[in-house]
Amino acid sequence: MFDAVARGYDRTNTVLSFGLDRRWREATRRALAPVAGERILDLAAGTGVSTAEFARTGAHCVAADFSLGMLAAGRHRALPMVAADALRLPFADGAFDGVAMLFGLRNLADTSAGLREMARVVRPGGRLVICEFSTPTRQPLRAAYRRLALRAVPPVARTVASSPDAYVYLAESILAWPDQRELATTIAESGWSEVTWRDLTGGIVALHHARKPH
Ligand SMILES: C[S@@+](CC[C@H](N)C(=O)[O-])C[C@H]1O[C@@H](n2cnc3c(N)ncnc32)[C@H](O)[C@@H]1O
C-alpha cells in the first residue's frame, strides 16, 4: 500500500493537513531534541521528510522503512536509508540515542512489539518520540473532525493522491486508534518509562515522549 502512495506522498500530506504537517514535524524535532553527534533513528520514515528535519541539527540520522517505494521517493534527500521492518530491526542493542516515529505506529501489525523493538535499539536513558494522530480533546473540534474532516479525506485524496484507497484506510485507522492516555499506557507497558504527552492542533495529533530506563 505504501509503495503505491509513494509518488506524490509528500504533496498529498501537505494538502490534506492544510500545511500543518510541517509544524508537527518541527514540534517532533523539538521534543526529540537531537544534538550534533547523536545517533537518531527515524523509524517508518517514509520519504525521509522528518529525517531531513532532524539532520539539520547535526545529529547522525538514519531513515528506516519497509517500503522500498517510499525510500526511493525520498532518495533526493541524500540521507542514510535502511530497508527494515520495525518489528525486527537490523540494528544492535543500544545503537541509537533516540528514536522517532511519525505517523507510523498506527500502521504496525503489533504496536507493543514495535515499541519493545524500539526500546531494544535505544541505549539506556535514550529517548522515544511518537507523533501520531490522536483524539481532539474538546467536544466541538472532536465532533467536527470526526464527521467532516475524516469524511472529506477520501474525496480530496481522489484528486491529489496516486492511490486514493489508501486514504480510506487512513481515515478508518485514525478513528480506530487509542486516545492519548491509552497510548501512554501501552508505551509504559512496552519497555519505556517517564511517558508524557503533549497535544498538537487541539489533539488532532499527539506527541508522546518517553525514556528507556537505565
Ligand atoms: C503514514 S507513513 C509515515 C511516513 C513518515 N514517517 C512521515 O511522517 O511522512 C507510514 C510509514 O510506515 C511504514 N511502515 C508501516 N509498517 C512498517 C513496518 N512494520 N516497518 C517499517 N515501516 C513500516 C510505511 O511503509 C510508511 O512509509
Coordinates of C-alpha atoms and ligand atoms in Angstrom, one line a residue:
M1 CA 0.0 0.0 0.0
F2 CA 2.8 2.5 0.9
D3 CA 4.7 1.7 -2.3
A4 CA 1.5 2.7 -4.1
V5 CA 1.2 6.1 -2.4
A6 CA 4.9 6.9 -2.5
R7 CA 4.6 9.0 -5.6
G8 CA 3.0 12.3 -4.5
Y9 CA 3.1 11.3 -0.8
D10 CA 4.8 14.4 0.5
R11 CA 2.4 16.7 -1.6
T12 CA -0.7 14.8 -0.5
N13 CA 0.2 15.1 3.2
T14 CA 0.6 18.8 2.8
V15 CA -2.7 19.2 1.0
L16 CA -4.7 17.0 3.5
S17 CA -3.2 18.6 6.6
F18 CA -3.5 22.2 5.2
G19 CA 0.3 22.5 5.6
L20 CA 0.2 21.6 9.3
D21 CA 2.4 18.5 8.8
R22 CA 5.4 20.8 8.7
R23 CA 4.6 22.3 12.1
W24 CA 4.0 18.8 13.5
R25 CA 7.5 17.7 12.2
E26 CA 9.2 20.7 13.7
A27 CA 7.4 20.0 17.1
T28 CA 8.6 16.4 16.9
R29 CA 12.2 17.6 16.4
R30 CA 12.0 20.0 19.4
A31 CA 10.6 17.2 21.5
L32 CA 13.3 14.7 20.5
A33 CA 15.9 17.5 20.8
P34 CA 18.7 15.8 18.9
V35 CA 22.1 17.3 19.2
A36 CA 25.2 17.2 16.9
G37 CA 26.9 13.9 17.0
E38 CA 24.0 11.9 18.4
R39 CA 22.7 8.8 16.6
I40 CA 19.0 9.2 15.8
L41 CA 16.7 6.6 14.2
D42 CA 13.6 7.9 12.2
L43 CA 11.6 4.7 12.0
A44 CA 8.8 4.2 9.4
A45 CA 10.5 7.3 7.9
G46 CA 8.7 7.0 4.6
T47 CA 10.3 9.5 2.2
G48 CA 12.6 10.8 5.0
V49 CA 11.0 14.2 5.2
S50 CA 11.3 14.2 9.0
T51 CA 14.7 12.6 9.0
A52 CA 15.9 15.7 7.0
E53 CA 14.3 17.9 9.6
F54 CA 16.2 16.1 12.4
A55 CA 19.5 16.1 10.4
R56 CA 19.6 19.9 10.3
T57 CA 20.7 19.7 14.0
G58 CA 24.0 17.9 13.0
A59 CA 22.9 14.6 14.6
H60 CA 23.6 11.5 12.5
C61 CA 20.1 10.5 11.4
V62 CA 19.1 7.2 9.7
A63 CA 15.7 6.8 7.9
A64 CA 14.4 3.2 8.1
D65 CA 11.2 2.0 6.4
F66 CA 10.0 -1.3 4.9
S67 CA 8.6 0.3 1.8
L68 CA 11.2 0.5 -0.8
G69 CA 8.9 2.7 -2.9
M70 CA 8.7 5.3 0.0
L71 CA 12.5 5.2 0.5
A72 CA 13.1 5.6 -3.3
A73 CA 10.7 8.6 -3.4
G74 CA 12.9 10.3 -0.8
R75 CA 16.2 9.4 -2.5
H76 CA 16.8 13.1 -3.5
R77 CA 17.2 13.9 0.2
A78 CA 20.6 12.1 0.3
L79 CA 20.1 10.6 3.8
P80 CA 21.3 7.3 5.1
M81 CA 18.3 5.0 4.4
V82 CA 17.8 1.4 5.5
A83 CA 15.1 -1.0 4.3
A84 CA 13.8 -2.5 7.6
D85 CA 10.8 -4.0 9.3
A86 CA 10.0 -2.1 12.5
L87 CA 9.1 -5.4 14.2
R88 CA 12.6 -6.9 13.5
L89 CA 15.2 -4.2 13.2
P90 CA 18.6 -4.8 11.7
F91 CA 20.4 -2.8 14.4
A92 CA 22.4 -3.7 17.5
D93 CA 21.0 -3.3 21.1
G94 CA 21.5 0.3 22.3
A95 CA 22.7 1.5 18.8
F96 CA 20.8 4.9 19.0
D97 CA 20.5 7.8 21.4
G98 CA 16.9 8.4 20.3
V99 CA 14.2 7.1 18.1
A100 CA 11.3 9.0 16.5
M101 CA 8.2 7.6 14.7
L102 CA 5.9 9.9 12.9
F103 CA 2.5 8.6 11.7
G104 CA 4.0 5.1 11.7
L105 CA 3.0 3.3 14.9
R106 CA -0.7 3.1 13.9
N107 CA 0.3 1.0 10.9
L108 CA 2.3 -1.7 12.7
A109 CA 0.7 -5.1 13.0
D110 CA 1.7 -5.2 16.7
T111 CA 2.0 -1.9 18.5
S112 CA 3.6 -3.3 21.7
A113 CA 6.1 -5.4 19.7
G114 CA 7.2 -2.4 17.7
L115 CA 7.6 -0.3 20.9
R116 CA 9.7 -3.1 22.5
E117 CA 11.9 -3.4 19.4
M118 CA 12.5 0.4 19.5
A119 CA 13.5 0.1 23.2
R120 CA 15.9 -2.6 22.3
V121 CA 17.8 -0.4 19.8
V122 CA 18.0 2.6 22.0
R123 CA 20.6 3.0 24.8
P124 CA 19.6 3.1 28.4
G125 CA 18.5 6.7 29.1
G126 CA 17.7 7.3 25.4
R127 CA 14.5 9.0 24.1
L128 CA 11.4 8.0 22.2
V129 CA 9.1 10.4 20.5
I130 CA 5.9 9.2 18.8
C131 CA 4.0 11.7 16.7
E132 CA 0.6 10.2 15.8
F133 CA -3.0 11.2 15.0
S134 CA -5.0 11.2 18.2
T135 CA -8.3 12.4 19.8
P136 CA -9.2 16.1 19.8
T137 CA -9.7 17.0 23.5
R138 CA -12.6 19.4 23.1
Q139 CA -16.0 18.4 22.0
P140 CA -16.8 20.8 19.2
L141 CA -13.5 20.1 17.5
R142 CA -13.8 16.3 18.1
A143 CA -17.2 16.1 16.5
A144 CA -16.3 18.3 13.6
Y145 CA -13.1 16.4 13.0
R146 CA -14.7 13.0 13.0
R147 CA -17.8 13.9 11.0
L148 CA -16.4 16.4 8.5
A149 CA -12.6 16.2 8.2
L150 CA -12.2 12.5 8.1
R151 CA -15.1 12.0 5.7
A152 CA -13.6 14.6 3.4
V153 CA -10.3 12.9 3.2
P154 CA -11.1 10.1 0.7
P155 CA -12.7 12.5 -1.9
V156 CA -9.9 15.0 -1.6
A157 CA -7.3 12.2 -1.9
R158 CA -9.0 11.1 -5.1
T159 CA -7.9 14.4 -6.7
V160 CA -4.3 14.5 -5.5
A161 CA -3.1 11.1 -4.4
S162 CA -1.7 8.3 -6.6
S163 CA -3.6 5.6 -4.8
P164 CA -6.8 7.1 -3.2
D165 CA -7.9 3.8 -1.5
A166 CA -5.0 4.1 0.9
Y167 CA -6.6 7.3 2.2
V168 CA -9.8 5.5 3.1
Y169 CA -7.6 3.3 5.2
L170 CA -6.0 6.4 6.7
A171 CA -9.4 7.8 7.9
E172 CA -10.5 4.4 9.3
S173 CA -7.3 3.7 11.1
I174 CA -7.3 7.1 12.7
L175 CA -10.8 6.6 14.1
A176 CA -9.8 3.1 15.4
W177 CA -6.6 4.4 17.2
P178 CA -6.5 4.7 21.0
D179 CA -6.6 8.1 22.6
Q180 CA -3.7 9.9 24.3
R181 CA -4.0 8.2 27.7
E182 CA -4.5 4.7 26.4
L183 CA -1.4 5.0 24.1
A184 CA 0.7 6.3 27.0
T185 CA -0.3 3.2 29.0
T186 CA 0.7 0.9 26.1
I187 CA 4.1 2.7 25.8
A188 CA 4.7 2.4 29.5
E189 CA 3.9 -1.3 29.3
S190 CA 6.3 -1.8 26.4
G191 CA 9.7 -1.1 27.8
W192 CA 9.6 2.7 28.3
S193 CA 9.4 5.0 31.4
E194 CA 8.7 8.7 32.1
V195 CA 5.9 8.7 29.5
T196 CA 4.4 12.1 28.9
W197 CA 2.4 13.6 26.0
R198 CA 1.5 17.0 24.5
D199 CA -1.4 17.7 22.2
L200 CA -0.8 19.5 18.8
T201 CA -3.7 21.2 16.9
G202 CA -6.1 20.6 19.8
G203 CA -5.3 16.9 20.0
I204 CA -5.7 16.0 16.3
V205 CA -2.1 14.9 16.7
A206 CA -0.3 14.0 19.9
L207 CA 3.4 13.8 20.7
H208 CA 4.3 11.1 23.2
H209 CA 7.7 11.3 24.8
A210 CA 9.4 8.6 26.9
R211 CA 12.8 7.3 28.1
K212 CA 14.4 4.0 28.1
P213 CA 15.0 3.0 31.8
H214 CA 18.7 2.7 33.0
Ligands
LIG1 C1 1.9 7.3 7.0 S1 3.6 6.9 6.6 C2 4.6 8.0 7.5 C3 5.9 8.2 6.9 C4 6.8 9.3 7.6 N1 7.2 8.9 8.9 C5 6.1 10.6 7.6 O1 5.9 11.2 8.6 O2 5.8 11.2 6.5 C6 3.8 5.3 7.4 C7 5.0 4.6 7.0 O3 5.2 3.5 7.9 C8 5.8 2.5 7.2 N2 5.6 1.2 7.8 C9 4.5 0.6 8.2 N3 4.7 -0.6 8.8 C10 6.1 -0.7 8.9 C11 6.9 -1.7 9.4 N4 6.5 -2.8 10.0 N5 8.3 -1.5 9.3 C12 8.7 -0.4 8.7 N6 8.0 0.6 8.2 C13 6.7 0.4 8.3 C14 5.2 2.6 5.8 O4 6.0 1.9 4.8 C15 5.1 4.1 5.6 O5 6.2 4.6 4.9

